[in-house]
Amino acid sequence: MGAPVVLGIESTCDETAAAVVRGRELVSNVVASSMEEHARYGGVIPEIASRAHAEAFVPVVSKALADADMSVADVDAIAVSAGPGLAGCLAVGVSGAKALALAADKPIYGINHVIGHIAVTQLQFGPFPKDVMALIVSGGHTSLLHVVDVARHVDVVGTTLDDAAGECFDKVARLLGFPYPGGPHIDRHARLGDPHALRVPQGLTQGRAGREHPYDFSFSGVKTAVARWVEARMRADEDVPVDDVCASLADSVASVLSRKALDGCREYGSKTLIVGGGFSANSQLRERLAADGASRGIEVRIPRIALCTDNGAMVAMLGVNLVEAGIRPSDPGFGIDSAMPLTTVSV
Ligand code: KG4
Ligand code: ZN
């Protein structure tokens, strides 16, 4: 058999996406987002997102196949995100993917969305070297993983004990009056400010908590400290230096993420760090990791932004890895798992 061809389908949150991957080649990639429909509510509304998936599913999957000049009969397998994510959203993608698989008599893989964020880097940087570490940062996840075999086994080295990095940015952004998602607004303002203007705590880096949780993260203290500072200025009727607030927050979060991820690489003898998830679009984090990685002799693989945010290519790429590894397809009766553990690669 030549390189496996996999159709990947994604519907965990506010993107309905489908893509075709052949081996390490991205053949087509279609993303429809309901993000704008959530903006005025300040966060993703599950019911609105589910309805948007139901409307977008057929057009998005059809376009991904048409752009690849294929019909579903031409793919070797279908892969779909089965979790973690919003239950109603997952149900739309998984039901649709199962219907397609049944109609076309194709094997189907229910995959872990977060592991997809790791797998997708192969489309830009090629196969994984041995003992890769992965830092996954998104709206819902901040985790450091040791990738033993992307198709079979991933170990959790560290994770956030409270808020994810993206969540922390989004909450501060809301306080500053930016629309959802606030992360990109903080990024933009941070470029103009002084990163040392405010003293922002760096969670789990010092003292006993730092020693007990060398690779875990905590961003709720960061969020609270910045919020208190901003609210005190507002109460005193003083101007809030938005650029400085954003720059100080972004600097603190980027430096903690970079330091812990690269310390983890040293601990596991890894020469390569993969970065994925929507927050890896953050320019302060990208710059910090590039600089720190270079000075510590670790190759940092951060994909282009279109591959960082949720998409179907990440699902299809992990599907190719599963087919190549000879992993048995999922039982067609598999369920969704909105809290799928990071150690589950496929169901
Ligand atoms: O992975 P993702 O697209 O969705 C989830 O699975 O959560 O990540 C979305 C998160 C949001 O919190 C958003 O504010 C954040 O990524 N984000 C950013 C940037 N672009 C997206 N945060 C900071 N700077 C950015 N440039
Ligand atoms: Zn994601």
mmCIF file of C-alpha atoms in Angstrom, residues 109-346:
data_model
loop_
_atom_site.group_PDB
_atom_site.id
_atom_site.type_symbol
_atom_site.label_atom_id
_atom_site.label_comp_id
_atom_site.label_asym_id
_atom_site.label_seq_id
_atom_site.Cartn_x
_atom_site.Cartn_y
_atom_site.Cartn_z
ATOM 1 C CA TYR A 109 -10.849 6.148 14.098
ATOM 2 C CA GLY A 110 -12.183 8.198 17.025
ATOM 3 C CA ILE A 111 -9.121 10.233 18.026
ATOM 4 C CA ASN A 112 -7.993 12.529 20.835
ATOM 5 C CA HIS A 113 -8.114 16.140 19.632
ATOM 6 C CA VAL A 114 -5.198 17.222 21.850
ATOM 7 C CA ILE A 115 -2.895 14.543 20.416
ATOM 8 C CA GLY A 116 -3.952 15.838 16.989
ATOM 9 C CA HIS A 117 -2.347 19.186 17.903
ATOM 10 C CA ILE A 118 0.929 17.275 18.322
ATOM 11 C CA ALA A 119 0.558 15.114 15.209
ATOM 12 C CA VAL A 120 -0.110 18.057 12.877
ATOM 13 C CA THR A 121 3.470 19.354 13.166
ATOM 14 C CA GLN A 122 4.579 16.475 10.919
ATOM 15 C CA LEU A 123 2.936 18.253 7.974
ATOM 16 C CA GLN A 124 5.405 21.105 8.332
ATOM 17 C CA PHE A 125 8.484 19.550 9.944
ATOM 18 C CA GLY A 126 8.335 15.868 8.913
ATOM 19 C CA PRO A 127 8.409 12.766 11.137
ATOM 20 C CA PHE A 128 9.072 12.888 14.874
ATOM 21 C CA PRO A 129 12.556 12.247 16.183
ATOM 22 C CA LYS A 130 12.813 9.971 19.222
ATOM 23 C CA ASP A 131 11.700 11.256 22.630
ATOM 24 C CA VAL A 132 9.885 14.378 21.559
ATOM 25 C CA MET A 133 8.314 16.652 24.151
ATOM 26 C CA ALA A 134 5.105 18.521 23.332
ATOM 27 C CA LEU A 135 3.723 21.698 24.882
ATOM 28 C CA ILE A 136 -0.003 22.002 24.126
ATOM 29 C CA VAL A 137 -1.483 25.410 24.870
ATOM 30 C CA SER A 138 -5.047 26.269 23.920
ATOM 31 C CA GLY A 139 -8.145 27.839 25.377
ATOM 32 C CA GLY A 140 -8.866 24.703 27.367
ATOM 33 C CA HIS A 141 -5.483 22.974 27.809
ATOM 34 C CA THR A 142 -1.995 23.717 29.010
ATOM 35 C CA SER A 143 -0.046 20.476 29.133
ATOM 36 C CA LEU A 144 3.464 19.190 28.752
ATOM 37 C CA LEU A 145 3.611 15.711 27.230
ATOM 38 C CA HIS A 146 6.310 13.174 26.486
ATOM 39 C CA VAL A 147 5.563 11.605 23.120
ATOM 40 C CA VAL A 148 6.811 8.036 23.229
ATOM 41 C CA ASP A 149 4.873 6.967 20.098
ATOM 42 C CA VAL A 150 2.230 9.355 18.759
ATOM 43 C CA ALA A 151 -0.013 6.480 17.607
ATOM 44 C CA ARG A 152 0.166 4.531 20.867
ATOM 45 C CA HIS A 153 1.591 6.173 23.909
ATOM 46 C CA VAL A 154 1.891 9.672 25.313
ATOM 47 C CA ASP A 155 2.829 10.460 28.924
ATOM 48 C CA VAL A 156 1.588 13.510 30.782
ATOM 49 C CA VAL A 157 4.573 15.300 32.336
ATOM 50 C CA GLY A 158 2.742 18.374 33.559
ATOM 51 C CA THR A 159 -0.581 20.100 33.290
ATOM 52 C CA THR A 160 -2.379 23.187 34.545
ATOM 53 C CA LEU A 161 -3.775 22.925 38.044
ATOM 54 C CA ASP A 162 -6.356 25.647 37.348
ATOM 55 C CA ASP A 163 -6.799 27.919 34.309
ATOM 56 C CA ALA A 164 -5.266 27.256 30.908
ATOM 57 C CA ALA A 165 -3.030 29.977 29.437
ATOM 58 C CA GLY A 166 -5.630 30.893 26.788
ATOM 59 C CA GLU A 167 -8.391 31.045 29.380
ATOM 60 C CA CYS A 168 -6.268 33.392 31.530
ATOM 61 C CA PHE A 169 -5.685 35.712 28.555
ATOM 62 C CA ASP A 170 -9.366 35.616 27.606
ATOM 63 C CA LYS A 171 -10.447 36.546 31.149
ATOM 64 C CA VAL A 172 -8.038 39.481 31.445
ATOM 65 C CA ALA A 173 -9.051 40.562 27.943
ATOM 66 C CA ARG A 174 -12.682 40.666 28.976
ATOM 67 C CA LEU A 175 -11.796 42.915 31.910
ATOM 68 C CA LEU A 176 -9.951 45.237 29.523
ATOM 69 C CA GLY A 177 -13.027 45.360 27.288
ATOM 70 C CA PHE A 178 -11.781 43.278 24.350
ATOM 71 C CA PRO A 179 -14.224 40.974 22.537
ATOM 72 C CA TYR A 180 -13.941 37.173 22.687
ATOM 73 C CA PRO A 181 -11.511 35.589 22.013
ATOM 74 C CA GLY A 182 -9.307 38.124 23.750
ATOM 75 C CA GLY A 183 -5.938 36.364 23.290
ATOM 76 C CA PRO A 184 -5.075 37.959 19.932
ATOM 77 C CA HIS A 185 -5.951 41.456 21.290
ATOM 78 C CA ILE A 186 -3.624 41.006 24.260
ATOM 79 C CA ASP A 187 -0.927 39.843 21.855
ATOM 80 C CA ARG A 188 -1.327 42.960 19.695
ATOM 81 C CA HIS A 189 -1.240 45.394 22.625
ATOM 82 C CA ALA A 190 1.600 43.534 24.328
ATOM 83 C CA ARG A 191 3.871 44.375 21.390
ATOM 84 C CA LEU A 192 3.521 48.062 22.243
ATOM 85 C CA GLY A 193 3.975 47.912 26.029
ATOM 86 C CA ASP A 194 6.638 47.545 28.702
ATOM 87 C CA PRO A 195 6.807 43.919 29.903
ATOM 88 C CA HIS A 196 8.261 45.025 33.249
ATOM 89 C CA ALA A 197 5.651 47.675 34.054
ATOM 90 C CA LEU A 198 3.708 45.403 36.444
ATOM 91 C CA ARG A 199 5.000 42.697 38.722
ATOM 92 C CA VAL A 200 3.077 39.618 37.649
ATOM 93 C CA PRO A 201 3.518 36.406 39.681
ATOM 94 C CA GLN A 202 4.841 33.292 37.948
ATOM 95 C CA GLY A 203 2.765 30.400 39.275
ATOM 96 C CA LEU A 204 4.493 27.243 40.570
ATOM 97 C CA THR A 205 8.018 28.451 39.827
ATOM 98 C CA GLN A 206 9.318 29.263 43.298
ATOM 99 C CA GLY A 207 9.753 27.688 46.694
ATOM 100 C CA ARG A 208 8.039 24.505 47.739
ATOM 101 C CA ALA A 209 5.205 24.711 45.159
ATOM 102 C CA GLY A 210 7.821 25.108 42.429
ATOM 103 C CA ARG A 211 9.771 22.086 43.665
ATOM 104 C CA GLU A 212 6.671 19.931 44.029
ATOM 105 C CA HIS A 213 5.256 20.912 40.636
ATOM 106 C CA PRO A 214 8.272 21.507 38.386
ATOM 107 C CA TYR A 215 6.290 20.865 35.188
ATOM 108 C CA ASP A 216 2.768 21.853 36.231
ATOM 109 C CA PHE A 217 1.244 25.239 35.512
ATOM 110 C CA SER A 218 -1.038 27.628 37.364
ATOM 111 C CA PHE A 219 -2.406 30.749 35.727
ATOM 112 C CA SER A 220 -5.267 31.712 37.981
ATOM 113 C CA GLY A 221 -2.953 33.674 40.340
ATOM 114 C CA VAL A 222 -1.578 35.573 37.344
ATOM 115 C CA LYS A 223 -5.073 36.422 36.213
ATOM 116 C CA THR A 224 -6.127 37.540 39.701
ATOM 117 C CA ALA A 225 -3.018 39.684 40.239
ATOM 118 C CA VAL A 226 -3.482 41.485 36.926
ATOM 119 C CA ALA A 227 -7.227 41.900 37.524
ATOM 120 C CA ARG A 228 -6.667 43.373 41.014
ATOM 121 C CA TRP A 229 -4.104 45.800 39.677
ATOM 122 C CA VAL A 230 -6.395 46.943 36.855
ATOM 123 C CA GLU A 231 -9.433 47.224 39.142
ATOM 124 C CA ALA A 232 -7.492 49.313 41.679
ATOM 125 C CA ARG A 233 -6.530 51.769 38.916
ATOM 126 C CA MET A 234 -10.119 51.914 37.707
ATOM 127 C CA ARG A 235 -11.431 52.560 41.241
ATOM 128 C CA ALA A 236 -8.924 55.372 41.732
ATOM 129 C CA ASP A 237 -10.114 56.834 38.423
ATOM 130 C CA GLU A 238 -6.630 56.509 36.984
ATOM 131 C CA ASP A 239 -5.898 55.551 33.381
ATOM 132 C CA VAL A 240 -5.163 51.886 32.777
ATOM 133 C CA PRO A 241 -1.989 51.513 30.686
ATOM 134 C CA VAL A 242 -3.459 48.762 28.529
ATOM 135 C CA ASP A 243 -0.315 48.097 26.501
ATOM 136 C CA ASP A 244 1.799 47.721 29.632
ATOM 137 C CA VAL A 245 -0.748 45.438 31.299
ATOM 138 C CA CYS A 246 -0.842 43.209 28.225
ATOM 139 C CA ALA A 247 2.944 43.199 27.839
ATOM 140 C CA SER A 248 3.503 42.281 31.498
ATOM 141 C CA LEU A 249 0.922 39.498 31.404
ATOM 142 C CA ALA A 250 2.224 38.087 28.119
ATOM 143 C CA ASP A 251 5.827 38.212 29.329
ATOM 144 C CA SER A 252 5.024 36.327 32.531
ATOM 145 C CA VAL A 253 2.997 33.605 30.805
ATOM 146 C CA ALA A 254 5.486 33.149 27.947
ATOM 147 C CA SER A 255 8.454 32.881 30.270
ATOM 148 C CA VAL A 256 6.820 30.291 32.551
ATOM 149 C CA LEU A 257 5.680 28.170 29.593
ATOM 150 C CA SER A 258 9.075 28.328 27.924
ATOM 151 C CA ARG A 259 11.091 27.626 31.053
ATOM 152 C CA LYS A 260 9.029 24.649 32.202
ATOM 153 C CA ALA A 261 8.785 23.112 28.724
ATOM 154 C CA LEU A 262 12.536 23.363 28.128
ATOM 155 C CA ASP A 263 13.311 22.080 31.648
ATOM 156 C CA GLY A 264 11.069 19.115 30.787
ATOM 157 C CA CYS A 265 13.095 18.491 27.607
ATOM 158 C CA ARG A 266 16.271 18.380 29.689
ATOM 159 C CA GLU A 267 14.682 15.977 32.196
ATOM 160 C CA TYR A 268 13.590 13.591 29.417
ATOM 161 C CA GLY A 269 16.745 13.959 27.319
ATOM 162 C CA SER A 270 14.710 15.402 24.455
ATOM 163 C CA LYS A 271 16.274 17.568 21.764
ATOM 164 C CA THR A 272 12.969 18.580 20.178
ATOM 165 C CA LEU A 273 9.974 20.489 21.538
ATOM 166 C CA ILE A 274 6.711 20.532 19.616
ATOM 167 C CA VAL A 275 4.248 23.332 20.336
ATOM 168 C CA GLY A 276 0.558 23.250 19.428
ATOM 169 C CA GLY A 277 -2.923 24.571 20.243
ATOM 170 C CA GLY A 278 -4.518 27.942 19.564
ATOM 171 C CA PHE A 279 -2.385 29.819 22.091
ATOM 172 C CA SER A 280 0.784 28.832 20.222
ATOM 173 C CA ALA A 281 -0.224 31.584 17.784
ATOM 174 C CA ASN A 282 0.874 34.016 20.527
ATOM 175 C CA SER A 283 3.817 36.058 19.302
ATOM 176 C CA GLN A 284 5.389 36.623 22.745
ATOM 177 C CA LEU A 285 5.447 32.845 23.325
ATOM 178 C CA ARG A 286 6.812 32.137 19.845
ATOM 179 C CA GLU A 287 9.631 34.642 20.302
ATOM 180 C CA ARG A 288 10.483 33.451 23.787
ATOM 181 C CA LEU A 289 10.585 29.777 22.788
ATOM 182 C CA ALA A 290 12.674 30.506 19.706
ATOM 183 C CA ALA A 291 15.238 32.439 21.767
ATOM 184 C CA ASP A 292 15.316 30.082 24.774
ATOM 185 C CA GLY A 293 15.344 26.970 22.563
ATOM 186 C CA ALA A 294 18.317 28.312 20.583
ATOM 187 C CA SER A 295 20.281 29.143 23.710
ATOM 188 C CA ARG A 296 19.583 25.720 25.257
ATOM 189 C CA GLY A 297 20.244 23.709 22.085
ATOM 190 C CA ILE A 298 16.677 22.442 21.664
ATOM 191 C CA GLU A 299 14.857 22.524 18.339
ATOM 192 C CA VAL A 300 11.436 24.169 18.798
ATOM 193 C CA ARG A 301 8.806 23.190 16.217
ATOM 194 C CA ILE A 302 5.916 25.653 16.168
ATOM 195 C CA PRO A 303 3.771 25.227 13.066
ATOM 196 C CA ARG A 304 2.333 28.054 10.997
ATOM 197 C CA ILE A 305 -0.711 29.630 12.599
ATOM 198 C CA ALA A 306 -3.301 27.910 10.375
ATOM 199 C CA LEU A 307 -2.057 24.566 11.726
ATOM 200 C CA CYS A 308 -1.962 25.782 15.374
ATOM 201 C CA THR A 309 -5.654 26.632 15.634
ATOM 202 C CA ASP A 310 -8.285 23.881 15.418
ATOM 203 C CA ASN A 311 -8.484 22.244 11.982
ATOM 204 C CA GLY A 312 -9.159 18.940 10.228
ATOM 205 C CA ALA A 313 -5.547 18.398 9.154
ATOM 206 C CA MET A 314 -4.537 17.589 12.743
ATOM 207 C CA VAL A 315 -7.196 14.876 12.891
ATOM 208 C CA ALA A 316 -6.336 13.438 9.481
ATOM 209 C CA MET A 317 -2.589 13.453 10.263
ATOM 210 C CA LEU A 318 -3.092 11.497 13.482
ATOM 211 C CA GLY A 319 -5.352 9.150 11.489
ATOM 212 C CA VAL A 320 -2.466 8.509 9.073
ATOM 213 C CA ASN A 321 -0.184 7.738 12.027
ATOM 214 C CA LEU A 322 -2.738 5.219 13.358
ATOM 215 C CA VAL A 323 -3.121 3.499 9.964
ATOM 216 C CA GLU A 324 0.669 3.370 9.504
ATOM 217 C CA ALA A 325 1.116 1.885 12.975
ATOM 218 C CA GLY A 326 -1.453 -0.837 12.242
ATOM 219 C CA ILE A 327 -3.734 0.276 15.075
ATOM 220 C CA ARG A 328 -7.150 -1.380 14.958
ATOM 221 C CA PRO A 329 -9.934 1.034 13.915
ATOM 222 C CA SER A 330 -12.457 2.070 16.567
ATOM 223 C CA ASP A 331 -15.494 -0.105 17.165
ATOM 224 C CA PRO A 332 -18.265 1.597 15.150
ATOM 225 C CA GLY A 333 -20.291 1.922 18.348
ATOM 226 C CA PHE A 334 -17.701 4.137 20.073
ATOM 227 C CA GLY A 335 -18.998 7.066 22.085
ATOM 228 C CA ILE A 336 -17.799 10.620 22.520
ATOM 229 C CA ASP A 337 -15.778 11.515 25.616
ATOM 230 C CA SER A 338 -15.903 15.212 26.439
ATOM 231 C CA ALA A 339 -13.257 14.714 29.156
ATOM 232 C CA MET A 340 -11.049 12.265 27.231
ATOM 233 C CA PRO A 341 -7.774 11.795 29.123
ATOM 234 C CA LEU A 342 -4.568 12.880 27.384
ATOM 235 C CA THR A 343 -3.223 9.337 27.628
ATOM 236 C CA THR A 344 -5.946 8.052 25.258
ATOM 237 C CA VAL A 345 -4.696 8.496 21.666
ATOM 238 C CA SER A 346 -7.633 6.750 19.954
#
